[in-house]
Coordinates of C-alpha atoms in Angstrom, one line a residue:
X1 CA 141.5 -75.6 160.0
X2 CA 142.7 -74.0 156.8
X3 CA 141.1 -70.4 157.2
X4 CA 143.1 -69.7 160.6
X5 CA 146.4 -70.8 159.2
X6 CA 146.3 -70.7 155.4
X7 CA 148.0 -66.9 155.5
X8 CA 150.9 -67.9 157.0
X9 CA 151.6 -71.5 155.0
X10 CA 153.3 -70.2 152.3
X11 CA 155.7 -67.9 154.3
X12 CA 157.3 -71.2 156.2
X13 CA 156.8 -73.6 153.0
X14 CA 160.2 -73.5 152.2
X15 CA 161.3 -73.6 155.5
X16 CA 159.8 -76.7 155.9
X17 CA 161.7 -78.7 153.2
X18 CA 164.4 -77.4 154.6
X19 CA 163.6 -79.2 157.7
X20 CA 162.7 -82.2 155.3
X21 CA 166.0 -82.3 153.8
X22 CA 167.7 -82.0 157.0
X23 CA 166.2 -85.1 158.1
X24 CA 166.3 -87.2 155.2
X25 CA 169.7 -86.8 155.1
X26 CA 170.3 -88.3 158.5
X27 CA 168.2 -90.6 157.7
X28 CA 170.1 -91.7 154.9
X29 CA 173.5 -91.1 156.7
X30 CA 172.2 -93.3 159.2
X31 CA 171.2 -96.5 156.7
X32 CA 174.3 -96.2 155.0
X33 CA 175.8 -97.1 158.5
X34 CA 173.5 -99.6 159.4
X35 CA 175.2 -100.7 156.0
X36 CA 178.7 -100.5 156.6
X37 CA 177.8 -102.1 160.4
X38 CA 176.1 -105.2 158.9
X39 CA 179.0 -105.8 156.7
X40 CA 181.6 -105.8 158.7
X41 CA 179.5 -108.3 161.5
X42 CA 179.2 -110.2 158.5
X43 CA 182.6 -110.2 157.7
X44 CA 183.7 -110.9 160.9
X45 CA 180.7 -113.7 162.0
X46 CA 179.9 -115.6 159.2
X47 CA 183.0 -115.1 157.1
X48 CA 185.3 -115.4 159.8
X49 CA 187.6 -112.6 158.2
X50 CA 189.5 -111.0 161.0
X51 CA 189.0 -107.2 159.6
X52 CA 189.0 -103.9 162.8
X53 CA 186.1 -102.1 163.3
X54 CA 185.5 -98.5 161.1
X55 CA 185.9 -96.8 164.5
X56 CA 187.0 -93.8 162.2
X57 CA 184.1 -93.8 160.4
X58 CA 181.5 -94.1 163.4
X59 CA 183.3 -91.2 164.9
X60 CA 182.9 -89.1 161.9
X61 CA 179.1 -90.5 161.2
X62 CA 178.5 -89.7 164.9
X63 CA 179.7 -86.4 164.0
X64 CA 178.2 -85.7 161.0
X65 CA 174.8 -86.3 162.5
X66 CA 175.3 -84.5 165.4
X67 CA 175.7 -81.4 163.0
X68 CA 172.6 -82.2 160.8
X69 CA 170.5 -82.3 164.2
X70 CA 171.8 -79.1 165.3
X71 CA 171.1 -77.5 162.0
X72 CA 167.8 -78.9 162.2
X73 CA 167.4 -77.3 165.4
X74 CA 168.3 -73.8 164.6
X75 CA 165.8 -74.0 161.8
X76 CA 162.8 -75.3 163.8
X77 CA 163.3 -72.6 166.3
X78 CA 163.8 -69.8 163.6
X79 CA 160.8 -71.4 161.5
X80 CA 158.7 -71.5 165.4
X81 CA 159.4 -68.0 165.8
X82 CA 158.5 -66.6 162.5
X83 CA 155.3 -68.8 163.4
X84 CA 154.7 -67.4 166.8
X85 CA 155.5 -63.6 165.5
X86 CA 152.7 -64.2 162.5
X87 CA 150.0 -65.4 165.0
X88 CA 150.8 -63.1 167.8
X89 CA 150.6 -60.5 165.5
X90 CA 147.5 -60.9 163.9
X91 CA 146.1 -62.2 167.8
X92 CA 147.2 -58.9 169.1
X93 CA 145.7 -57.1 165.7
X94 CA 142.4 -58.6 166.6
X95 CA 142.1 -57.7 169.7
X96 CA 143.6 -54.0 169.3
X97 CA 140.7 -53.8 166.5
X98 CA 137.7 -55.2 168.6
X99 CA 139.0 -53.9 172.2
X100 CA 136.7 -55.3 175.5
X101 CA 134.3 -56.0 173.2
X102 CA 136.5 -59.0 172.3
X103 CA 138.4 -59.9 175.6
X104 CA 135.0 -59.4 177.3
X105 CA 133.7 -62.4 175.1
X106 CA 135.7 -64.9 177.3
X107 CA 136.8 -65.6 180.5
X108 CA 141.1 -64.4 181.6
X109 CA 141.7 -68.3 181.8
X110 CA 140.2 -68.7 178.0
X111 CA 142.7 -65.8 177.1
X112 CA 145.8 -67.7 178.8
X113 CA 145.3 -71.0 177.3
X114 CA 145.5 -69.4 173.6
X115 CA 148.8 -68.0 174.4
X116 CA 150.2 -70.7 176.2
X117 CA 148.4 -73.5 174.8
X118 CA 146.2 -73.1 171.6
X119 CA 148.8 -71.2 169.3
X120 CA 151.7 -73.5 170.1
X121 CA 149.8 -76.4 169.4
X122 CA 148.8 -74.7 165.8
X123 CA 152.9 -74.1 165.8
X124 CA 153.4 -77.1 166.2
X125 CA 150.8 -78.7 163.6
X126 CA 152.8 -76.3 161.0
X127 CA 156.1 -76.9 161.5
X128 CA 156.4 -80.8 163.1
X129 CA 152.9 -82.4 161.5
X130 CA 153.2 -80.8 158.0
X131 CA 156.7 -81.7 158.0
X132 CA 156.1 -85.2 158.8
X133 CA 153.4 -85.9 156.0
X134 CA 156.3 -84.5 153.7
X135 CA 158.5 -87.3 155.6
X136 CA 156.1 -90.6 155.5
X137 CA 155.7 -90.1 151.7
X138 CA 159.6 -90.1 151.1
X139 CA 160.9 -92.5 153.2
X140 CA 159.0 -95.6 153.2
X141 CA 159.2 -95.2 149.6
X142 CA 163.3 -95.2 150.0
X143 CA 163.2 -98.0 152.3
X144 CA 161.3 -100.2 149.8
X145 CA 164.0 -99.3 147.1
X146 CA 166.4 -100.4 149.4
X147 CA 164.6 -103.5 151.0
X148 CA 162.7 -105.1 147.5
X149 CA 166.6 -105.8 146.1
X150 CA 167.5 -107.8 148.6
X151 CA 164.5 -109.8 149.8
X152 CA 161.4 -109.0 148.0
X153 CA 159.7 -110.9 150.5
X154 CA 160.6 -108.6 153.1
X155 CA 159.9 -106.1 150.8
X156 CA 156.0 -107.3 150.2
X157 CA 155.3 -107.2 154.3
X158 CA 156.2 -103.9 154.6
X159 CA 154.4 -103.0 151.4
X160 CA 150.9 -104.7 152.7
X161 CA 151.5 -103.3 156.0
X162 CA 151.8 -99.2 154.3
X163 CA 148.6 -98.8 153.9
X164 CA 146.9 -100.5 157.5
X165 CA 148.4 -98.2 158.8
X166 CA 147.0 -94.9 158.2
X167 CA 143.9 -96.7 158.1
X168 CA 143.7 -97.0 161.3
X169 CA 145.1 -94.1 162.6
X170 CA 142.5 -92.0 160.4
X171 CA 140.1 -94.7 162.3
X172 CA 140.9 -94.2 165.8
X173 CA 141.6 -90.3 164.8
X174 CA 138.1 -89.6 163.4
X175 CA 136.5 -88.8 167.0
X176 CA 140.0 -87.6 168.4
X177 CA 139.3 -83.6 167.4
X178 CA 136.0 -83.8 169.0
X179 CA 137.3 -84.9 172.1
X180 CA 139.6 -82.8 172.4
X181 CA 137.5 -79.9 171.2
X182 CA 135.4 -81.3 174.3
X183 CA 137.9 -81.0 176.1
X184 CA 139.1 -77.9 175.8
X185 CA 135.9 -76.8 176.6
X186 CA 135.9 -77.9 179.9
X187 CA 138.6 -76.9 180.7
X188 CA 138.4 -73.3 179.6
X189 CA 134.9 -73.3 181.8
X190 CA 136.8 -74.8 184.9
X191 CA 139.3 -71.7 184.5
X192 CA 136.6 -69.5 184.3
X193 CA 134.8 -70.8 187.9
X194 CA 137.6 -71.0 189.5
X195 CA 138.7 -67.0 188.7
X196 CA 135.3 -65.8 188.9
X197 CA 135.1 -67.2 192.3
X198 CA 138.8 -66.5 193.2
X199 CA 137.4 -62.2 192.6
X200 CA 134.3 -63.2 194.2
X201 CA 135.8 -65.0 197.7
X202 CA 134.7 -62.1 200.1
X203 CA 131.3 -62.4 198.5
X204 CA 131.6 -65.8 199.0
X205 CA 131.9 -65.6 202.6
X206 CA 129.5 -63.0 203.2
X207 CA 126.6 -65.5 201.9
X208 CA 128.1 -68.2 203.5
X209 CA 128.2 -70.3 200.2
X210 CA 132.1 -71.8 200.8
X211 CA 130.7 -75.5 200.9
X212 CA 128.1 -74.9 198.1
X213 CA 131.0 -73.4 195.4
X214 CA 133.3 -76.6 196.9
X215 CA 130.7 -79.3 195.5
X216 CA 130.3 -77.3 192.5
X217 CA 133.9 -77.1 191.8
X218 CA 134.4 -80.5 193.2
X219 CA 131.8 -81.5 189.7
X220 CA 133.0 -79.3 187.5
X221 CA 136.7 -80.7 188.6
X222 CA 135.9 -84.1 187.8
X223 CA 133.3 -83.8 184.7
X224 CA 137.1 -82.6 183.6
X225 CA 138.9 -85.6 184.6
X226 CA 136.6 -87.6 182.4
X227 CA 137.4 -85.5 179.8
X228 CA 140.9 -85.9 180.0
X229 CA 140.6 -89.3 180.5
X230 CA 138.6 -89.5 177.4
X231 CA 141.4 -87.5 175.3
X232 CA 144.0 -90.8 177.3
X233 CA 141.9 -93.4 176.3
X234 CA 142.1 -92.3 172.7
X235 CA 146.0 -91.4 172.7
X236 CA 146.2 -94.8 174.5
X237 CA 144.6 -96.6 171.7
X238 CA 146.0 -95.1 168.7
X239 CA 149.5 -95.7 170.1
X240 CA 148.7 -99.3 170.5
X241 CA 147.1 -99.7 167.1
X242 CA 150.3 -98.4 165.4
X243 CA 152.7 -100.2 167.5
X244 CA 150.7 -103.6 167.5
X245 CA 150.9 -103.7 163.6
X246 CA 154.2 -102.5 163.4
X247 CA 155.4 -105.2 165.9
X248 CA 153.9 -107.6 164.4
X249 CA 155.4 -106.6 160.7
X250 CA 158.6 -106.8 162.4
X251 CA 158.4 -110.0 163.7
X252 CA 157.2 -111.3 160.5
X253 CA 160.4 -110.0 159.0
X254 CA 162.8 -111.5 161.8
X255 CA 161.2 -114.9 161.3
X256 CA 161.8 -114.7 157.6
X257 CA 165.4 -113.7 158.1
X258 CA 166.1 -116.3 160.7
X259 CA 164.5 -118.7 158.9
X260 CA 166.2 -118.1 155.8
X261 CA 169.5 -118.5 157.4
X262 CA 169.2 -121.5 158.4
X263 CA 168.0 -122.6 155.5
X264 CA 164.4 -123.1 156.6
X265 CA 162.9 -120.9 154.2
X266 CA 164.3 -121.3 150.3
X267 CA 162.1 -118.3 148.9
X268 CA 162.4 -114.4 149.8
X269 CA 165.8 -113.4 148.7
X270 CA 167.1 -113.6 145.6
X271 CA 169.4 -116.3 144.0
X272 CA 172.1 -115.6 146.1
X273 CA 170.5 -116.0 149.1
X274 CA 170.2 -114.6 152.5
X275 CA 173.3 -113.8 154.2
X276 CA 173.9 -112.2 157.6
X277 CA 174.9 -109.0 156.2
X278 CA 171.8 -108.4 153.9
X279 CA 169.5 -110.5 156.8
X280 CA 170.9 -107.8 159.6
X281 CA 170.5 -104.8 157.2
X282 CA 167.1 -105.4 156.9
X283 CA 166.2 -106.0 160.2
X284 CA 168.0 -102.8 160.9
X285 CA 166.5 -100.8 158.3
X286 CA 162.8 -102.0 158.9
X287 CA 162.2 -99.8 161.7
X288 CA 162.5 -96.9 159.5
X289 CA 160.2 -97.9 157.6
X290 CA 157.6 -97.6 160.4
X291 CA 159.2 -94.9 162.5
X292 CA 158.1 -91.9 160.3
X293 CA 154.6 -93.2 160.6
X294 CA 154.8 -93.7 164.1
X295 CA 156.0 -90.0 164.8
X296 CA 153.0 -89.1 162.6
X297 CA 150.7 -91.4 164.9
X298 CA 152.1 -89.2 168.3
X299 CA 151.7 -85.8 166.0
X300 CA 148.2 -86.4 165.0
X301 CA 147.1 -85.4 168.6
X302 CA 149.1 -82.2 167.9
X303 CA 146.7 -81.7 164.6
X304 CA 143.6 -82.8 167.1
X305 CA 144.7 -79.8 169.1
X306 CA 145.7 -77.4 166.2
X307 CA 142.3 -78.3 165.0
X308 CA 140.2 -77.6 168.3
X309 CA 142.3 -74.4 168.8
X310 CA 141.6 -73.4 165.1
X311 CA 137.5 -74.4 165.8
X312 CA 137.3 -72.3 168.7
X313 CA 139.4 -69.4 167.1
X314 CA 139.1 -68.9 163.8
X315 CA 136.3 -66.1 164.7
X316 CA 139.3 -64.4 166.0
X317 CA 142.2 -64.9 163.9
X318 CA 140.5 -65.0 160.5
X319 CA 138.6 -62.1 160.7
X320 CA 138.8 -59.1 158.9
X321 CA 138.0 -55.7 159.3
X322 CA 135.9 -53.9 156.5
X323 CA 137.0 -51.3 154.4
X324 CA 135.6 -48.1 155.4
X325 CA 135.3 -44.9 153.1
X326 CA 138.5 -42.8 154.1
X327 CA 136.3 -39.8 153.0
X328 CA 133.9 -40.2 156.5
X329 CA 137.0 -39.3 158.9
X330 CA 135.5 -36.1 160.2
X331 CA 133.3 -35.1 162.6
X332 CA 130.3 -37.0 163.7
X333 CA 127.0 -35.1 162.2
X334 CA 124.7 -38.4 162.5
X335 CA 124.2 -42.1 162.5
X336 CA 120.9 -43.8 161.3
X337 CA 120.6 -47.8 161.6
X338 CA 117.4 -49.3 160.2
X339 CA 116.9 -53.0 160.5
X340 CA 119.9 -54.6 162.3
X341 CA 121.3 -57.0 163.6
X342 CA 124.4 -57.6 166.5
X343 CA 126.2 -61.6 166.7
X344 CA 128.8 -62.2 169.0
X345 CA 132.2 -63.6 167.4
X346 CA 130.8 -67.0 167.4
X347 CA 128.3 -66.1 165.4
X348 CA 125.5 -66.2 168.1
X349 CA 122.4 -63.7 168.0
X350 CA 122.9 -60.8 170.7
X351 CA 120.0 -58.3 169.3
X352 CA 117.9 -56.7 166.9
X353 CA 117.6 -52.8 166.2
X354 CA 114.3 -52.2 164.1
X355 CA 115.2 -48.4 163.7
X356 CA 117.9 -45.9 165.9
X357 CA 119.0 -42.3 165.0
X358 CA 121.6 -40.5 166.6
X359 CA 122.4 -37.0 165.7
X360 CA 125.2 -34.5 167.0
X361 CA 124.9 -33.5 170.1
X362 CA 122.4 -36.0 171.6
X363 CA 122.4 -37.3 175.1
X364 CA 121.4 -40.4 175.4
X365 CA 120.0 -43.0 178.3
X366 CA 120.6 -46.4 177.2
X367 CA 118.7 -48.5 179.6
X368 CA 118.0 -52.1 180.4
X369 CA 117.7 -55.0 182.9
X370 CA 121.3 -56.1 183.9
X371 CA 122.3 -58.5 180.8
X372 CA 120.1 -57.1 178.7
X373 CA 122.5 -56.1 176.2
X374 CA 123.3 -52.6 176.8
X375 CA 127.2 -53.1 176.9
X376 CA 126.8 -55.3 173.3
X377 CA 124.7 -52.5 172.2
X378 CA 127.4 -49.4 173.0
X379 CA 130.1 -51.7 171.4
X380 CA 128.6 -52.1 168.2
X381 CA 128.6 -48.2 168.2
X382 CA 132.2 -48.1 169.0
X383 CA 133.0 -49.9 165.9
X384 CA 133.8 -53.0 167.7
X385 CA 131.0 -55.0 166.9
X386 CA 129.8 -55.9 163.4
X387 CA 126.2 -54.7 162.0
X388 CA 124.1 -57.0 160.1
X389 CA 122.0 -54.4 158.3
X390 CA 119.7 -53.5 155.9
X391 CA 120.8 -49.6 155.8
X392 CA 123.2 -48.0 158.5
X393 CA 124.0 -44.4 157.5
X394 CA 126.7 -42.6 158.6
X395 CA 127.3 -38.7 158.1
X396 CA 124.3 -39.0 155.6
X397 CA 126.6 -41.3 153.6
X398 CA 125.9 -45.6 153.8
X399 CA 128.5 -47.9 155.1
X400 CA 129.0 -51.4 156.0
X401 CA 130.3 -50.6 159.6
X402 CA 131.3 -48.2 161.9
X403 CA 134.4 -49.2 162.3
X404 CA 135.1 -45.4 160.2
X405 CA 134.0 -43.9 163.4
X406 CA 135.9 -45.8 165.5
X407 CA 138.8 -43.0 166.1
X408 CA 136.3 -40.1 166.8
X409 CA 134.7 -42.3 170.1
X410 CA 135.7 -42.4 173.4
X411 CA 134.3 -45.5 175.0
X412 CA 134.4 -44.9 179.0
X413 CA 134.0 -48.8 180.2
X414 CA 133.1 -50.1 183.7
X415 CA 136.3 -51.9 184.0
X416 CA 138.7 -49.2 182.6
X417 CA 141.8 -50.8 180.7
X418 CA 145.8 -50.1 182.8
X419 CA 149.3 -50.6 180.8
X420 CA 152.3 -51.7 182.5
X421 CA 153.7 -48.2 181.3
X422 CA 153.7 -44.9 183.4
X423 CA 150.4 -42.8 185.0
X424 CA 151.6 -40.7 182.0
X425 CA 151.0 -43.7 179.3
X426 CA 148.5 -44.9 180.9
X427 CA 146.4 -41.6 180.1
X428 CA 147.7 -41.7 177.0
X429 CA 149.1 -38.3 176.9
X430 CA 153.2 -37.6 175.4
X431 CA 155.7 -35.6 177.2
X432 CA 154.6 -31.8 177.1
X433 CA 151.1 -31.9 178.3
X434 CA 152.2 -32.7 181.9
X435 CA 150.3 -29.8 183.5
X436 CA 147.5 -30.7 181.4
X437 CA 147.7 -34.5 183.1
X438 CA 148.2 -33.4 186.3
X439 CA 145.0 -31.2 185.9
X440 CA 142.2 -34.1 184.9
X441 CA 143.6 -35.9 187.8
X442 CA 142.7 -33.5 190.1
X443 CA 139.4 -32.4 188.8
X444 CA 138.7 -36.2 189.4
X445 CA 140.0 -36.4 192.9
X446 CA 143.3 -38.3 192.3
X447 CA 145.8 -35.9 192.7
X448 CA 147.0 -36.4 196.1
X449 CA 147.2 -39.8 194.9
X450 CA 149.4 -38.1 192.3
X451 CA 151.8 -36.2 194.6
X452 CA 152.0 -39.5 196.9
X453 CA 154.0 -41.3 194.0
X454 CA 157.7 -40.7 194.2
X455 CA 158.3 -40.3 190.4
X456 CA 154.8 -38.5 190.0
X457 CA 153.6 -39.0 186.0
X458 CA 156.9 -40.8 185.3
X459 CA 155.4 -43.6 188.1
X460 CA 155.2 -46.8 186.7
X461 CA 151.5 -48.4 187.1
X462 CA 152.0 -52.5 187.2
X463 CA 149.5 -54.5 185.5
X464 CA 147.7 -55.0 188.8
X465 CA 147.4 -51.3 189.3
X466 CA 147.5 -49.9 192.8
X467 CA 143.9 -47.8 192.5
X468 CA 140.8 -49.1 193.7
X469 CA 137.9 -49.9 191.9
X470 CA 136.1 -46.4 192.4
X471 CA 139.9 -44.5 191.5
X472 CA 140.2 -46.4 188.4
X473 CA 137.1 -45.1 187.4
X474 CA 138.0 -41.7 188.3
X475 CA 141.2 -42.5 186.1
X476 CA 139.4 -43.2 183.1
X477 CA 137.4 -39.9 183.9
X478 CA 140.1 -38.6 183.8
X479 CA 141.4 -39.5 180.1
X480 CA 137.7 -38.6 179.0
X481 CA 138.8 -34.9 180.2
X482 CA 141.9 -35.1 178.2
X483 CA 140.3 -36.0 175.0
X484 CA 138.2 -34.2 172.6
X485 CA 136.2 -37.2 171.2
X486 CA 133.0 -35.8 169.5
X487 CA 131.2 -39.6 170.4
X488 CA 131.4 -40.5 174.3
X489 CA 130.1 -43.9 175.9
X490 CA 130.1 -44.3 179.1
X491 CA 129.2 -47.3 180.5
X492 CA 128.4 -47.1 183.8
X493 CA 130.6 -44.5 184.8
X494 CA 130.1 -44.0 188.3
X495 CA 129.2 -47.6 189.5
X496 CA 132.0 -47.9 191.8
X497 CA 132.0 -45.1 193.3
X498 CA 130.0 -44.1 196.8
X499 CA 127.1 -41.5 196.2
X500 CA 129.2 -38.7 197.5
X501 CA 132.0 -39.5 195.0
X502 CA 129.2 -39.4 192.6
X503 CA 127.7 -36.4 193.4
X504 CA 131.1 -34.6 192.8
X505 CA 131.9 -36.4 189.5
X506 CA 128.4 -36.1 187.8
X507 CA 129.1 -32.3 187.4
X508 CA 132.6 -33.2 185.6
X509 CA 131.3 -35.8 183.3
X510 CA 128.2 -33.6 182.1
X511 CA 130.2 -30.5 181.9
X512 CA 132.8 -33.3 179.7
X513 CA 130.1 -34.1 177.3
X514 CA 128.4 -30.5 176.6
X515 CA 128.6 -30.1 173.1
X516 CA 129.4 -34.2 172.2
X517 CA 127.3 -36.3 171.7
X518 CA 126.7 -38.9 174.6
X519 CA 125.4 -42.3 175.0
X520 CA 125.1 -43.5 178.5
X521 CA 124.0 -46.3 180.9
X522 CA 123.6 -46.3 184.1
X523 CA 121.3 -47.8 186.8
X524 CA 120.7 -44.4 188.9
X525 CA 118.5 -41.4 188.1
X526 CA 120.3 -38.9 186.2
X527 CA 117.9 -36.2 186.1
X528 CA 121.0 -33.4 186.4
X529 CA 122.1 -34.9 182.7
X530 CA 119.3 -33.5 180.6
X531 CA 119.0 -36.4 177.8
X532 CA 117.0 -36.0 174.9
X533 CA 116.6 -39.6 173.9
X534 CA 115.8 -42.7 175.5
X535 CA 116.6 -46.2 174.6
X536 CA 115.5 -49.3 176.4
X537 CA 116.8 -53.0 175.6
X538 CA 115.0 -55.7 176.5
X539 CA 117.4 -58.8 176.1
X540 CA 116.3 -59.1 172.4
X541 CA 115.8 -55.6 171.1
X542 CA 116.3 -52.2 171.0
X543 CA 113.8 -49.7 171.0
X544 CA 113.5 -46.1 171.3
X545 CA 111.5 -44.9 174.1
X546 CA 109.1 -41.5 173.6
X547 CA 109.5 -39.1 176.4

């Protein structure tokens, strides 16, 4: 839990006891009401003296408050979005370091639920939980102050009740992060059925499988209703722990007081005896004593949250990129790994590389049975992935990763990135090279697409772009032709494209790479590419293949 968060705890720390103090002092405000209040029914009931109600002084109390809880407010939203920047930030750091190679490792739905669910509950966890473990060691404390000198009776029940309580709530909260955790985990698969079989409906329907994916969805919709009902039950029973001894302490007070009245009870207060004034302060100022620990109670299942979120991304937001020898920014001569390893960001085993070399100017097939690894493989080259290694040489020099080499690759992917920015951003090119633009897009066949759009470069491209599947491709061609990488991957470059569109673009793309050096994969023949080396992964490892 620490490691995700830890960074940014001592940025809000302040900000925090400013939200403590802000409390406590309505807190206090309001007990020093409950004061005047219980006075002045005393006064009036049991004294009989005929003395108006501090109507001036509610209103201004009233007031008072009102303008404590607003200030409070302002700072929890300013402290929330210096919270929300920090995480975003670093999120968005993460993935512009790692790329596909990190969105690729879970499902759109997974992606959603850490912006709209997983970093607000860590939001939360810093500002409201961490505030109120600042709050439950202040205040019960004043309350007993204020309670022992008037009935230390009263006093000693809420003293021997302290401690049950977060007794039980570390209790019933022990299993409360794993079910959640659990959870979470459901649901992030359910999300991921449901959109992969959303993309895949026509598919669907062509194989006639509608009722099949209905059951499974119909299981994996309720094996996440037990979840959730799971994470209920829990909620359910730590609420009722807290409020059952809390109720009872209470009633143990009211009996004392009433008792003591009417002159049932001779022990509890001091010499002077209970009076209605001191009997109704208590009973008004008991709650307090529990109502800090019962807003902990409700919070803890924003820490169980904070701490599944933190769990399932702390491979994200805690990691940090190696330092790389500025000296190695310059062209790519050649690459040597020798006895590596690639993990996914959970630390899983991907593959093994006993030995690969890659010199300027190579062409490379990278091939493989579909999930072999070949994708995992390129990304690790990209700099995306880490190396476990014994020696990985780079430019005849040794490094820990390539992340040095990152700038010099262009990574052509199967599912080409789009911007909600213009054709023009989304190739990545300022203004000034305009003719240069509109000439990659018609080497790759898009530029009557071009002259369709009314604002031409200037068009904006919406986050679902308008291009098929084969014309993104030919889009993303098209930024390889603009770019004068001296490291190209292409990952199946012409998948979606029909074999006359491939016949066309094959030309362009080894034309592209003359003179770079090239890793590809694809599932056709290439014979027109003329590689020199051969790699082949078999799920587990990669090997270099002799011609």
């Amino acid at each position: 839990m620490n490691s995700p968060m830890a960074a940014l705890e001592p940025d809000i720390s302040a900000g925090r006891w400013g939200l403590v103090a802000l409390q406590l002092s309505r807190s206090l405000l309001l007990w020093w009401w409950f004061y005047r209040l219980s006075s002045w029914l005393g006064a009036v009931l049991q004294d009989g003296l005929d003395q108006p109600f501090p109507a001036l002084t509610t209103v201004v109390v009233g007031a008072v408050l009102f303008g404590l809880r607003w200030l409070e407010a302002r700072l929890r939203a300013h402290l929330g979005q210096r919270v929300q920047q920090a995480f975003y930030q670093r999120f968005f750091s993460e993935l512009s370091h790692r790329r596909w190679a990190l969105i690729r490792y879970k499902p759109v739905t997974a992606w959603q639920d850490v912006c709209f669910r997983h970093l607000p509950a860590m939001e939360s966890y810093l500002l409201d939980y961490k505030t109120q473990q600042r709050l439950i060691a202040i205040v019960p404390l004043l309350v007993l102050g204020i309670v022992f000198p008037i009935s230390w009776l009263a006093g000693l029940i809420l003293l021997v009740t302290l401690p049950l309580l977060p007794l039980f709530m570390w209790l019933v909260g022990a299993g409360t992060a794993s079910v959640q955790r659990k959870h979470m985990q459901v649901l992030n698969r359910l999300g991921g059925f449901f959109a992969d079989r959303v993309a895949g409906v026509s598919t669907v329907r062509l194989l006639n499988q509608e009722a099949d994916q209905l059951q499974r969805f119909d299981r994996r919709s309720r094996q996440h209703n037990e979840r959730l009902a799971d994470v209920l039950k829990v909620a359910f029973l730590s609420s009722s722990v807290l409020d059952f001894f809390a109720t009872v302490s209470m009633a143990l007070i009211a009996v004392l007081v009433g008792f003591s009245l009417l002159g049932e009870v001779p022990f509890g207060f001091y010499d002077t005896g209970a009076t209605l004034s001191s009997g109704l302060f208590v009973l008004l100022l008991a709650p307090a004593f529990f109502a800090e620990l019962k807003t902990l109670g409700r919070l803890y299942h924003v820490k169980a949250e904070a701490t599944a979120s933190a769990d399932l991304w702390q491979h994200t937001l805690s990691w940090v990129e190696p330092e790389h020898d500025k000296s190695l920014v310059k062209p790519f001569n050649a690459l040597t790994i020798q006895h590596a390893e690639l993990f996914g960001f959970d630390d899983q085993y991907l593959l093994q590389l006993s030995e690969l070399t890659l010199v300027a100017g190579d062409r490379v097939l990278l091939s493989g049975a579909s999930g072999a690894g070949k994708t995992v493989l390129l990304d690790g080259l990209a700099g995306l992935r880490d190396f476990r290694h014994d020696t990985l040489t780079l430019n005849g020099q040794s490094v820990r990763s390539l992340s040095s080499l990152r700038d010099q690759v262009f990574y052509l992917d199967q599912h080409p990135p789009f911007v909600e920015g213009t054709v023009r951003d989304n190739l990545m090119q300022p203004h000034g090279y305009d003719d240069d633009c509109r000439r990659a897009l018609t080497q790759v066949g898009l530029g009557d697409w071009l002259a369709q759009l009314d604002a031409g470069l200037d068009s904006v491209m919406a986050e679902r772009t308008p291009l098929s599947g084969g014309q993104q491709q030919k889009f993303a061609v098209a930024r390889l032709l603009l770019f004068d990488a001296p490291v190209v991957l292409l990952d199946e470059p012409l998948a979606h494209l029909s074999e006359p569109e491939q016949s066309d673009l094959l030309p362009l793309l080894v034309q592209a790479t003359e003179g770079r050096t090239s890793v590809w994969i694809s599932h056709h023949d290439l014979p027109s590419v003329g590689f020199n080396r051969h790699w082949w992964v078999d799920g587990e490892r990669v090997m270099e293949v002799a011609e």
